[in-house]
Short mmCIF file of C-alpha atoms and ligand atoms in Angstrom, two decimals:
data_model
loop_
_atom_site.label_atom_id
_atom_site.label_comp_id
_atom_site.label_asym_id
_atom_site.label_seq_id
_atom_site.Cartn_x
_atom_site.Cartn_y
_atom_site.Cartn_z
CA MET A 4 -16.88 272.06 -51.94
CA ASN A 5 -18.75 275.19 -51.21
CA ARG A 6 -17.10 275.49 -47.79
CA ARG A 7 -13.69 275.54 -49.75
CA VAL A 8 -14.93 278.16 -52.44
CA ARG A 9 -15.64 280.54 -49.36
CA GLY A 10 -12.18 279.65 -48.46
CA LEU A 11 -12.08 279.63 -44.83
CA ASP A 12 -11.78 275.91 -44.30
CA ALA A 13 -9.77 274.51 -41.26
CA ALA A 14 -6.64 273.83 -43.39
CA GLU A 15 -6.48 277.35 -44.50
CA ILE A 16 -6.82 278.87 -41.15
CA GLY A 17 -4.34 276.34 -39.89
CA VAL A 18 -1.89 277.22 -42.49
CA ALA A 19 -2.44 280.95 -41.83
CA LEU A 20 -1.90 280.45 -37.89
CA LEU A 21 1.24 278.38 -38.71
CA THR A 22 2.44 281.20 -41.03
CA ALA A 23 1.73 283.60 -38.16
CA ILE A 24 4.16 281.43 -35.85
CA GLY A 25 6.63 281.35 -38.62
CA ALA A 26 6.65 285.11 -38.54
CA VAL A 27 7.24 285.43 -34.82
CA VAL A 28 10.05 282.65 -34.92
CA GLY A 29 11.57 284.48 -38.07
CA SER A 30 11.73 287.67 -35.96
CA LEU A 31 13.51 285.74 -33.19
CA VAL A 32 16.09 284.21 -35.46
CA ALA A 33 16.74 287.43 -37.05
CA ILE A 34 17.15 289.48 -33.94
CA GLY A 35 17.55 287.29 -30.92
CA ASN A 36 15.67 287.54 -27.77
CA THR A 37 16.19 291.51 -27.70
CA PRO A 38 13.84 294.38 -27.51
CA GLY A 39 13.67 294.25 -31.31
CA PHE A 40 12.10 290.84 -31.34
CA VAL A 41 8.36 291.21 -32.20
CA LEU A 42 7.04 289.52 -29.10
CA PRO A 43 8.44 291.75 -26.36
CA SER A 44 7.85 294.76 -28.74
CA THR A 45 4.12 293.97 -28.94
CA ALA A 46 3.95 293.29 -25.30
CA ALA A 47 5.51 296.73 -24.66
CA VAL A 48 2.94 298.37 -27.06
CA VAL A 49 0.29 296.50 -25.12
CA ARG A 50 1.55 297.47 -21.82
CA ASP A 51 1.96 301.20 -22.79
CA THR A 52 -1.71 301.22 -24.22
CA LEU A 53 -3.18 299.90 -20.87
CA PRO A 54 -3.69 302.76 -18.56
CA GLY A 55 -1.05 303.06 -15.88
CA LEU A 56 -3.12 302.38 -13.05
CA LEU A 57 -4.11 299.00 -14.46
CA VAL A 58 -0.50 298.27 -14.85
CA ALA A 59 0.29 299.26 -11.29
CA ALA A 60 -2.80 297.13 -10.21
CA GLY A 61 -1.59 294.41 -12.31
CA ILE A 62 1.85 294.26 -10.82
CA GLY A 63 0.30 294.45 -7.39
CA ALA A 64 -2.30 291.83 -7.78
CA LEU A 65 -0.73 289.42 -10.16
CA ARG A 66 2.79 290.20 -9.05
CA ASP A 67 5.21 287.72 -10.60
CA LEU A 68 2.46 286.45 -13.00
CA ALA A 69 1.97 290.02 -14.79
CA GLN A 70 4.89 289.91 -17.03
CA PRO A 71 4.25 286.35 -18.30
CA LEU A 72 0.57 286.96 -18.77
CA LEU A 73 1.41 290.04 -20.74
CA LEU A 74 3.83 288.01 -22.95
CA LEU A 75 1.21 285.30 -23.37
CA GLY A 76 -1.68 287.74 -24.27
CA SER A 77 0.68 289.56 -26.74
CA GLY A 78 1.77 286.35 -28.27
CA VAL A 79 -1.91 285.31 -28.91
CA LEU A 80 -2.76 288.80 -30.34
CA LEU A 81 0.16 288.60 -32.52
CA VAL A 82 -0.58 285.30 -33.91
CA LEU A 83 -4.14 286.42 -34.59
CA VAL A 84 -2.94 289.58 -36.29
CA TYR A 85 -0.28 287.86 -38.59
CA GLY A 86 -2.79 284.90 -39.21
CA ALA A 87 -5.44 287.45 -40.43
CA ALA A 88 -2.67 289.15 -42.70
CA ALA A 89 -1.80 285.83 -44.23
CA LEU A 90 -5.49 284.91 -44.64
CA ALA A 91 -5.92 288.24 -46.44
CA ALA A 92 -2.93 287.70 -48.59
CA GLY A 93 -4.76 284.40 -49.76
CA ARG A 94 -7.88 286.38 -50.51
CA VAL A 95 -6.48 288.99 -52.59
CA THR A 96 -4.28 286.85 -54.71
CA GLU A 97 -4.16 283.93 -57.10
CA GLY A 98 -1.45 281.29 -56.95
CA ALA A 99 1.14 280.17 -54.35
CA ALA A 100 4.01 282.32 -55.17
CA LEU A 101 2.08 285.68 -55.26
CA ARG A 102 0.24 284.74 -51.93
CA ALA A 103 3.69 284.10 -50.28
CA GLY A 104 4.96 287.25 -51.63
CA VAL A 105 2.15 289.35 -50.41
CA THR A 106 2.37 287.69 -47.04
CA VAL A 107 6.05 288.48 -46.68
CA LEU A 108 5.14 292.21 -47.45
CA LEU A 109 2.23 292.35 -45.08
CA VAL A 110 4.01 290.56 -42.22
CA GLY A 111 7.19 292.60 -42.75
CA ALA A 112 5.31 295.82 -42.83
CA LEU A 113 3.28 294.87 -39.59
CA THR A 114 6.56 293.91 -37.77
CA ALA A 115 8.38 297.07 -38.97
CA LEU A 116 5.48 298.99 -37.44
CA LEU A 117 5.63 297.16 -34.12
CA THR A 118 9.45 296.82 -33.62
CA GLY A 119 10.94 299.67 -35.52
CA SER A 120 13.57 297.18 -36.57
CA ALA A 121 14.18 296.42 -40.26
CA THR A 122 16.20 293.32 -39.13
CA SER A 123 13.16 292.07 -37.28
CA ALA A 124 10.77 292.87 -39.97
CA PHE A 125 13.01 291.08 -42.60
CA GLY A 126 13.14 288.03 -40.27
CA ALA A 127 9.41 287.83 -39.63
CA GLY A 128 8.70 288.28 -43.42
CA LEU A 129 11.04 285.62 -44.38
CA GLY A 130 9.75 283.25 -41.47
CA ALA A 131 6.08 283.79 -42.66
CA GLY A 132 7.03 283.45 -46.45
CA VAL A 133 9.01 280.21 -45.99
CA VAL A 134 6.07 278.67 -43.97
CA ALA A 135 3.59 279.97 -46.54
CA ALA A 136 5.62 278.62 -49.33
CA ALA A 137 6.15 275.29 -47.72
CA ALA A 138 2.54 274.84 -47.44
CA SER A 139 1.82 275.34 -51.12
CA LEU A 140 4.89 273.09 -52.00
CA SER A 141 2.82 270.27 -50.77
CA LEU A 142 0.21 271.09 -53.37
CA ASP A 143 2.81 271.07 -56.14
CA LEU A 144 4.25 267.64 -54.99
CA SER A 145 0.89 265.88 -54.52
CA GLY A 146 -0.21 266.53 -57.98
CA PRO A 147 -3.87 266.40 -59.11
CA VAL A 148 -5.89 264.99 -56.36
CA GLY A 149 -8.46 262.32 -57.38
CA ALA A 150 -11.86 262.60 -55.70
CA SER A 151 -11.77 258.96 -55.23
CA GLY A 152 -9.39 258.85 -52.20
CA THR A 153 -7.93 255.47 -51.39
CA GLY A 154 -7.43 256.46 -47.66
CA THR A 155 -3.90 256.08 -48.08
CA GLU A 156 -2.98 259.49 -49.44
CA ASP A 157 -3.27 262.57 -47.21
CA PRO A 158 -5.86 264.93 -48.19
CA PRO A 159 -4.27 268.08 -49.53
CA GLY A 160 -5.23 270.24 -46.69
CA ARG A 161 -3.64 267.91 -44.21
CA ARG A 162 -0.59 267.65 -46.24
CA ARG A 163 -0.29 271.52 -46.35
CA LEU A 164 -0.60 271.64 -42.83
CA LEU A 165 2.05 269.01 -42.23
CA GLN A 166 4.48 270.93 -44.70
CA ALA A 167 3.72 274.11 -42.83
CA GLY A 168 4.22 272.57 -39.54
CA ALA A 169 7.59 271.09 -40.52
CA ALA A 170 8.70 274.49 -41.56
CA VAL A 171 7.66 275.93 -38.33
CA VAL A 172 9.31 273.10 -36.25
CA ALA A 173 12.64 273.91 -38.30
CA GLY A 174 12.31 277.61 -37.48
CA VAL A 175 11.70 276.90 -33.82
CA VAL A 176 14.87 274.84 -33.70
CA LEU A 177 16.80 277.91 -35.22
CA GLY A 178 15.11 280.14 -32.68
CA VAL A 179 16.12 277.86 -29.76
CA ILE A 180 19.62 277.84 -31.11
CA ARG A 181 19.60 281.66 -31.39
CA THR A 182 18.36 282.30 -27.71
CA ARG A 183 21.11 279.92 -26.62
CA GLU A 184 23.72 282.40 -27.54
CA PRO A 185 25.45 283.66 -24.27
CA ASP A 186 24.31 286.98 -22.95
CA THR A 187 26.68 289.98 -22.53
CA GLY A 188 28.83 289.43 -19.25
CA ASP A 189 27.57 285.81 -19.10
CA ASP A 190 31.14 284.24 -19.19
CA ARG A 191 32.08 281.44 -17.05
CA GLN A 192 35.50 282.99 -16.18
CA PRO A 193 36.43 282.52 -12.57
CA PRO A 194 35.88 285.65 -10.62
CA ASP A 195 38.54 288.21 -10.22
CA PRO A 196 41.03 287.06 -7.30
CA ALA A 197 40.52 290.13 -5.10
CA ALA A 198 36.65 289.68 -5.56
CA ALA A 199 36.81 285.84 -4.93
CA SER A 200 38.65 286.39 -1.65
CA LEU A 201 35.97 288.95 -0.57
CA LEU A 202 33.23 286.48 -1.70
CA SER A 203 34.86 283.66 0.40
CA ALA A 204 34.88 286.13 3.26
CA ALA A 205 31.15 286.62 2.80
CA ASP A 206 30.86 282.80 2.69
CA ASP A 207 32.69 282.34 6.04
CA ARG A 208 30.19 284.87 7.72
CA SER A 209 27.12 283.30 6.21
CA PHE A 210 24.82 281.00 8.26
CA SER A 211 23.90 277.88 6.54
CA LEU A 212 20.10 278.00 6.84
CA PRO A 213 17.95 275.74 4.73
CA GLY A 214 15.63 277.79 2.68
CA ALA A 215 17.47 281.09 3.05
CA GLU A 216 19.91 282.56 0.75
CA PRO A 217 23.53 282.99 2.04
CA LEU A 218 25.00 286.53 2.48
CA VAL A 219 25.81 286.74 -1.14
CA SER A 220 22.59 285.58 -2.96
CA GLU A 221 22.92 282.60 -5.33
CA GLU A 222 19.84 283.54 -7.22
CA PHE A 223 19.51 287.42 -7.42
CA TYR A 224 15.98 288.64 -7.94
CA THR A 225 15.08 290.77 -11.07
CA VAL A 226 12.26 293.32 -11.52
CA ASP A 227 11.82 294.80 -15.18
CA ILE A 228 9.45 297.12 -16.97
CA ALA A 229 10.50 295.76 -20.29
CA PRO A 230 9.46 292.24 -21.33
CA THR A 231 13.13 291.48 -22.36
CA ASN A 232 16.41 292.90 -21.56
CA PRO A 233 18.30 295.41 -23.62
CA ASN A 234 21.41 293.99 -25.33
CA ILE A 235 23.96 296.76 -25.38
CA ASP A 236 27.40 296.34 -26.84
CA PRO A 237 29.94 297.36 -24.28
CA THR A 238 32.50 298.53 -26.68
CA SER A 239 30.20 301.08 -28.31
CA TYR A 240 28.49 301.79 -24.87
CA GLN A 241 28.25 305.49 -23.81
CA LEU A 242 26.94 307.26 -20.45
CA ALA A 243 25.86 310.79 -21.06
CA VAL A 244 25.89 313.23 -18.14
CA THR A 245 23.44 316.06 -18.91
CA GLY A 246 21.51 319.03 -17.53
CA GLU A 247 22.79 321.23 -14.89
CA VAL A 248 26.48 320.56 -15.23
CA GLY A 249 29.47 322.66 -16.09
CA THR A 250 30.05 320.56 -19.06
CA GLU A 251 27.76 318.05 -20.62
CA ARG A 252 29.78 314.87 -21.78
CA THR A 253 29.67 311.27 -22.48
CA PHE A 254 31.82 308.53 -21.06
CA THR A 255 32.82 305.25 -22.58
CA LEU A 256 33.03 302.16 -20.25
CA GLU A 257 36.78 302.42 -20.37
CA GLU A 258 36.86 306.09 -19.48
CA LEU A 259 34.66 305.34 -16.45
CA GLN A 260 36.91 302.50 -15.39
CA GLU A 261 39.92 304.90 -15.67
CA LEU A 262 38.24 307.21 -12.97
CA GLY A 263 38.91 304.53 -10.47
CA GLY A 264 37.16 301.66 -9.23
CA GLU A 265 35.53 300.26 -5.77
CA ARG A 266 34.14 297.06 -4.69
CA ARG A 267 30.99 297.04 -2.52
CA PHE A 268 28.68 294.41 -1.00
CA VAL A 269 25.34 295.90 -1.63
CA THR A 270 21.70 294.62 -0.80
CA LEU A 271 18.83 295.66 -3.19
CA ARG A 272 15.15 295.43 -2.06
CA CYS A 273 12.12 296.07 -4.47
CA VAL A 274 9.34 298.28 -2.86
CA SER A 275 6.84 295.77 -3.90
CA ASP A 276 8.63 293.22 -1.93
CA LYS A 277 6.19 291.71 0.70
CA ILE A 278 7.14 291.77 4.22
CA ASN A 279 8.45 288.33 4.14
CA GLY A 280 9.00 288.19 0.41
CA THR A 281 12.10 287.24 -1.55
CA LYS A 282 12.61 290.44 -3.84
CA ALA A 283 15.70 291.40 -1.71
CA ASP A 284 19.20 290.11 -2.53
CA THR A 285 22.90 290.90 -2.16
CA ALA A 286 25.94 290.95 -4.37
CA LEU A 287 29.39 292.32 -4.51
CA TRP A 288 29.56 294.98 -7.06
CA ASP A 289 32.44 296.53 -8.99
CA GLY A 290 32.18 299.97 -10.25
CA VAL A 291 33.25 303.81 -10.12
CA PRO A 292 31.96 305.94 -7.29
CA VAL A 293 29.29 308.46 -8.81
CA ALA A 294 31.11 311.30 -6.97
CA ALA A 295 34.08 310.90 -9.32
CA VAL A 296 31.94 311.06 -12.50
CA LEU A 297 30.11 314.25 -11.28
CA GLU A 298 33.36 315.68 -10.40
CA ALA A 299 34.61 315.07 -13.97
CA VAL A 300 31.63 317.13 -15.25
CA ASP A 301 31.66 320.01 -12.59
CA ALA A 302 28.34 319.06 -11.30
CA PRO A 303 27.07 321.87 -8.83
CA GLU A 304 24.75 320.84 -5.96
CA THR A 305 21.26 320.66 -7.12
CA CYS A 306 18.10 319.14 -5.69
CA CYS A 307 17.44 316.33 -7.98
CA VAL A 308 18.55 313.81 -10.54
CA THR A 309 16.90 311.51 -13.21
CA LEU A 310 18.46 308.49 -14.32
CA HIS A 311 17.56 307.14 -17.64
CA GLY A 312 17.81 303.41 -18.83
CA ASP A 313 17.88 302.01 -22.32
CA ASP A 314 14.63 300.40 -21.92
CA ASP A 315 13.16 303.96 -21.57
CA TYR A 316 12.98 303.35 -17.72
CA PHE A 317 13.67 306.60 -15.78
CA VAL A 318 13.65 307.42 -12.22
CA SER A 319 13.94 310.73 -10.38
CA PHE A 320 15.15 311.40 -6.79
CA PRO A 321 17.24 313.72 -4.65
CA ARG A 322 20.77 314.44 -5.56
CA GLU A 323 22.06 313.65 -2.09
CA ALA A 324 20.87 310.00 -2.41
CA LEU A 325 22.77 309.61 -5.80
CA ASP A 326 26.16 311.18 -4.80
CA PRO A 327 27.45 308.28 -2.48
CA GLY A 328 26.27 305.88 -5.18
CA LEU A 329 28.25 303.56 -7.39
CA LEU A 330 28.10 302.93 -11.21
CA ALA A 331 28.67 299.27 -11.49
CA TRP A 332 30.01 297.12 -14.23
CA GLY A 333 30.73 294.11 -12.31
CA MET A 334 28.76 291.81 -10.08
CA ASN A 335 30.41 289.11 -7.85
CA GLY A 336 33.76 289.26 -9.63
CA ARG A 337 32.48 289.01 -13.24
CA PRO A 338 31.04 291.40 -15.78
CA LEU A 339 27.60 292.64 -14.89
CA PRO A 340 25.15 290.14 -16.26
CA ARG A 341 22.49 291.39 -19.03
CA GLY A 342 19.60 290.91 -16.63
CA HIS A 343 21.04 293.12 -13.96
CA GLY A 344 21.80 296.03 -16.32
CA ALA A 345 24.87 295.36 -18.53
CA PRO A 346 27.13 297.18 -19.17
CA LEU A 347 26.46 299.63 -16.38
CA ARG A 348 23.79 300.17 -13.55
CA THR A 349 23.38 302.52 -10.80
CA LEU A 350 23.67 301.34 -7.05
CA VAL A 351 22.09 303.93 -4.61
CA PRO A 352 22.83 303.32 -1.04
CA GLY A 353 20.02 302.41 1.22
CA HIS A 354 17.19 303.44 -1.05
CA TRP A 355 14.57 301.02 -2.75
CA GLY A 356 15.27 299.10 -5.73
CA GLU A 357 13.73 301.23 -8.31
CA THR A 358 16.43 303.96 -7.71
CA ASN A 359 19.15 301.52 -8.99
CA ALA A 360 18.64 302.09 -12.70
CA LYS A 361 19.88 299.43 -14.98
CA TRP A 362 21.26 299.72 -18.69
CA LEU A 363 21.91 303.19 -17.50
CA THR A 364 22.25 305.63 -20.54
CA GLU A 365 21.91 309.04 -19.02
CA ILE A 366 22.41 310.92 -15.84
CA GLU A 367 20.36 314.08 -16.00
CA ILE A 368 21.38 316.50 -13.20
CA ARG A 369 18.12 318.63 -12.58
CA GLU A 370 17.13 321.79 -10.68
CA GLU A 371 13.52 320.53 -10.39
CA PRO A 372 12.08 317.26 -9.14
CA GLU A 373 9.94 315.30 -11.57
CA GLU A 374 8.02 311.80 -11.23
CA GLY A 375 9.76 308.77 -12.64
CA TYR A 376 8.20 305.69 -14.28
CA TRP A 377 6.76 304.14 -11.21
CA GLU A 378 5.93 307.40 -9.45
CA GLN A 379 3.59 308.16 -12.41
CA ARG A 380 1.99 304.97 -11.71
CA GLY A 381 1.34 305.60 -8.12
CA TRP A 382 4.24 304.07 -6.28
CA GLU A 383 6.40 305.98 -3.90
CA GLY A 384 9.60 303.92 -4.00
CA THR A 385 12.40 306.49 -4.36
CA GLY A 386 13.03 306.92 -0.59
CA GLU A 387 15.11 304.93 1.89
CA VAL A 388 14.17 301.21 2.60
CA ASN A 389 12.12 300.16 5.52
CA THR A 390 13.59 298.07 8.12
CA VAL A 391 12.84 294.29 7.77
CA ALA A 392 13.69 290.98 9.48
CA LYS A 393 12.58 287.97 7.23
CA LEU A 394 12.04 284.54 8.48
CA HIS A 395 12.88 282.25 5.61
CA SER A 396 14.21 279.20 7.48
CA THR A 397 12.36 276.79 9.91
CA THR A 398 13.62 273.44 10.88
CA ILE A 399 12.36 271.05 13.58
CA GLU A 400 14.51 268.25 14.90
CA ASP A 401 14.16 266.23 17.97
CA GLY A 402 12.11 268.99 19.79
CA VAL A 403 14.56 271.71 18.77
CA VAL A 404 13.35 274.41 16.47
CA ARG A 405 15.94 276.50 14.47
CA VAL A 406 14.61 279.76 12.77
CA GLY A 407 16.59 282.25 10.76
CA GLY A 408 16.78 284.69 7.96
CA HIS A 409 17.92 287.95 6.97
CA ALA A 410 17.57 291.61 8.24
CA TYR A 411 18.03 294.74 6.36
CA ALA A 412 17.79 298.61 7.00
CA GLY A 413 19.88 300.11 4.43
CA THR A 414 22.68 302.35 5.45
CA ARG A 415 21.08 302.54 8.94
CA GLY A 416 22.49 299.09 9.39
CA ILE A 417 21.13 296.29 11.59
CA ASP A 418 22.05 296.35 15.36
CA ALA A 419 19.83 293.45 16.51
CA VAL A 420 17.14 291.00 15.44
CA GLU A 421 14.65 289.83 18.27
CA VAL A 422 12.61 286.75 18.04
CA SER A 423 9.37 285.88 19.97
CA THR A 424 8.16 282.34 20.26
CA ASP A 425 4.87 283.19 22.02
CA GLY A 426 3.18 285.51 19.52
CA GLY A 427 4.95 288.64 20.73
CA ASP A 428 4.71 288.54 24.51
CA SER A 429 8.31 287.96 25.19
CA TRP A 430 11.50 288.72 23.20
CA THR A 431 14.93 287.03 22.85
CA GLU A 432 17.73 288.58 20.94
CA ALA A 433 18.75 286.29 17.94
CA THR A 434 22.48 285.55 16.91
CA LEU A 435 23.51 287.87 13.97
CA SER A 436 26.09 287.31 11.39
CA ASP A 437 29.18 289.44 11.28
CA THR A 438 28.75 292.62 9.02
CA LEU A 439 29.96 292.33 5.51
CA PRO A 440 33.28 294.00 4.74
CA GLY A 441 32.82 297.56 3.63
CA PRO A 442 33.88 299.16 0.47
CA THR A 443 37.49 298.29 -0.91
CA PRO A 444 39.41 299.79 -3.89
CA ILE A 445 39.66 297.69 -7.16
CA GLY A 446 43.25 296.93 -8.49
CA GLU A 447 45.31 297.27 -5.27
CA GLU A 448 47.38 294.31 -4.30
CA GLU A 449 46.15 294.27 -0.74
CA PRO A 450 42.99 296.32 -0.78
CA GLU A 451 42.12 297.85 2.65
CA ALA A 452 38.46 298.26 3.44
CA THR A 453 37.49 302.01 3.64
CA GLY A 454 36.10 301.39 7.15
CA GLU A 455 32.50 302.35 6.06
CA ALA A 456 29.80 299.89 6.76
CA ALA A 457 28.34 297.94 3.93
CA ASP A 458 24.80 298.77 2.76
CA ALA A 459 24.03 295.14 3.06
CA TRP A 460 21.71 292.74 4.93
CA ARG A 461 22.73 290.48 7.85
CA MET A 462 21.58 287.05 8.75
CA TRP A 463 20.09 286.13 12.04
CA ARG A 464 19.35 282.53 13.51
CA HIS A 465 17.73 281.39 16.80
CA GLU A 466 17.34 277.87 18.22
CA TYR A 467 15.09 276.87 20.99
CA GLU A 468 13.28 273.96 22.37
CA GLN A 469 9.42 273.72 22.21
CA SER A 470 6.62 271.35 21.44
CA GLY A 471 3.11 272.00 19.97
CA GLU A 472 1.81 274.88 18.03
CA HIS A 473 3.25 278.42 18.64
CA GLU A 474 3.78 281.70 16.85
CA VAL A 475 7.09 283.02 16.03
CA VAL A 476 7.47 286.72 15.42
CA VAL A 477 10.64 288.56 14.29
CA ARG A 478 11.55 292.22 14.43
CA ALA A 479 14.76 294.10 13.60
CA ILE A 480 16.37 297.05 15.45
CA ASP A 481 18.24 299.34 13.07
CA GLY A 482 21.53 301.04 13.65
CA THR A 483 19.77 304.15 15.09
CA GLY A 484 18.21 301.88 17.69
CA GLU A 485 14.66 302.22 16.25
CA VAL A 486 12.58 298.90 16.43
CA GLN A 487 10.87 297.85 13.09
CA THR A 488 7.39 299.20 13.13
CA GLU A 489 4.60 296.76 14.14
CA THR A 490 2.04 298.50 11.94
CA GLU A 491 0.98 296.33 8.97
CA GLN A 492 1.06 297.98 5.53
CA ASP A 493 1.23 296.57 2.19
CA GLY A 494 4.17 297.13 -0.24
CA PHE A 495 2.12 299.39 -2.50
CA PRO A 496 2.81 302.40 -2.66
CA SER A 497 5.68 302.93 -0.28
CA GLY A 498 7.05 299.51 0.96
CA ALA A 499 5.55 296.87 3.19
CA THR A 500 5.65 297.24 7.06
CA GLY A 501 4.90 295.01 10.10
CA TRP A 502 6.39 292.12 11.76
CA VAL A 503 6.83 288.62 10.08
CA ARG A 504 4.74 286.13 11.87
CA LYS A 505 4.90 282.43 11.47
CA THR A 506 2.89 279.57 13.20
CA VAL A 507 5.09 276.64 13.72
CA GLN A 508 4.00 273.18 14.62
CA ALA A 509 6.61 271.57 16.60
N1 MTE B 22 16.39 300.32 -16.58
C1 MTE B 22 15.73 299.85 -15.53
N2 MTE B 22 16.33 299.83 -14.37
C2 MTE B 22 15.70 299.34 -13.39
C3 MTE B 22 14.36 298.78 -13.49
C4 MTE B 22 13.87 298.57 -14.74
O1 MTE B 22 12.72 298.06 -15.13
N3 MTE B 22 14.71 299.13 -15.82
N4 MTE B 22 13.64 298.11 -12.48
C5 MTE B 22 14.10 298.76 -11.00
C6 MTE B 22 13.40 298.10 -10.08
S1 MTE B 22 11.83 298.29 -9.60
C7 MTE B 22 14.19 297.21 -9.16
S2 MTE B 22 13.54 296.58 -7.66
C8 MTE B 22 15.61 297.00 -9.42
C9 MTE B 22 15.88 295.56 -9.58
O2 MTE B 22 17.34 295.27 -9.92
P1 MTE B 22 17.56 293.87 -10.30
O3 MTE B 22 16.65 293.36 -11.35
O4 MTE B 22 19.07 293.80 -10.61
O5 MTE B 22 17.30 292.99 -9.13
O6 MTE B 22 16.16 297.50 -10.59
C10 MTE B 22 15.61 298.80 -10.93
N5 MTE B 22 16.04 299.37 -12.05
MO1 MO B 23 11.36 297.47 -7.66
#
């Protein structure tokens, strides 16, 4: 009895936590899995509150776990904060209706602070209010509760929990339906026919290597600073070109498309990619050459440029790297997917992944260099990619060993891949896939490749007979004749180096 007067019995805490979950789910149902959803918003607040170094170290050490851990931690924090608000509402009020009302107000205000979104705040408040109301509804239904429980009737606390739980489950169902909505660009239309024929040319040139992607990746990696992707309406989208230009102006997607289109095979590789990692992939991209856009604004030659994304990402690097780039709205013959930067992203030939800004909102032409998001956190990832040969496929059959993978050196191109099966004492040249076709114009009946080389990886394979344990080593030779450096270096801060080595038991 006393326990209850003090108020913090298990049921009350349980209902408060369920109310908190109701708030999170309510925000999701209201605004979908967008940056306004309170969970990624909170994660972004937590991330920005942690010192940059910790984030850099976290990304380096925890790698792919950093983002899920951040979301999980933020989720727990959020439920505790909302839960405390729900408990506080119970403390300061008498009666179920008033309590639900105060809960709605507290949760709504908290959410507005965290997300800056009225829709999200409304959804969270409503979600919490519904759960709180559902919990007290059970009190009304159960009527006066006799002290002489017969054992067949649920105790009120348990019933409140069940009612609140049922409301949460209903909310979760709505939330799941909400997140099932297709993303921008996620249509299952067949690819554009001209793109389809290029994709099939890529398919013909691919080696079929178990464990390795074909020349055009089936699963393209993603690296994001934001816990969830911006969701930009392509019809109201605008790209601003600002700074040291003749005339600052904005472009709609349609205006950009009217400037002329080009289709290019391009490989992206993250500077944090391990030497034999998988944060490198290739796609066929549709877009407008950056040069056409810069010409339309009379951009003079300057030292630098900063690109800004809708997720507040920004990256700054030399102008000469950007000018031959592409602003892409399509990927593999379909609209650019939301996860890869819809409606428009940058592709910078031969430079590390981080220069390829997604959800591009602004091109800022500058006279002075500055540090971008990752450079402020210790990375040096705005330069040209390092040369790498990866070993992702090893099969052994009847004493025959088949090894293979990809090699990439940006715009330098790949001249050869060499394989050693004795730990590096002797080397043999591997078989290389044909290079992917160079850029082609969009919209022409018989598009002719420009003759330029594609900024894309090649595949390599090698087959030999050997039994017993031995060490396979691979290295690439780039288009300038330079051999991939043997010196081993971690991805942080300026990209992994060294040769990929693998012990094979044949
Ligand atoms: N707006 C924005 N652009 C971005 C990033 C980002 O977090 N936000 N990540 C960058 C990094 S580090 C890489 S490696 C590439 C990855 O592109 P992808 O996710 O399409 O593979 O995008 C770059 N562009
Ligand atoms: Mo990256």
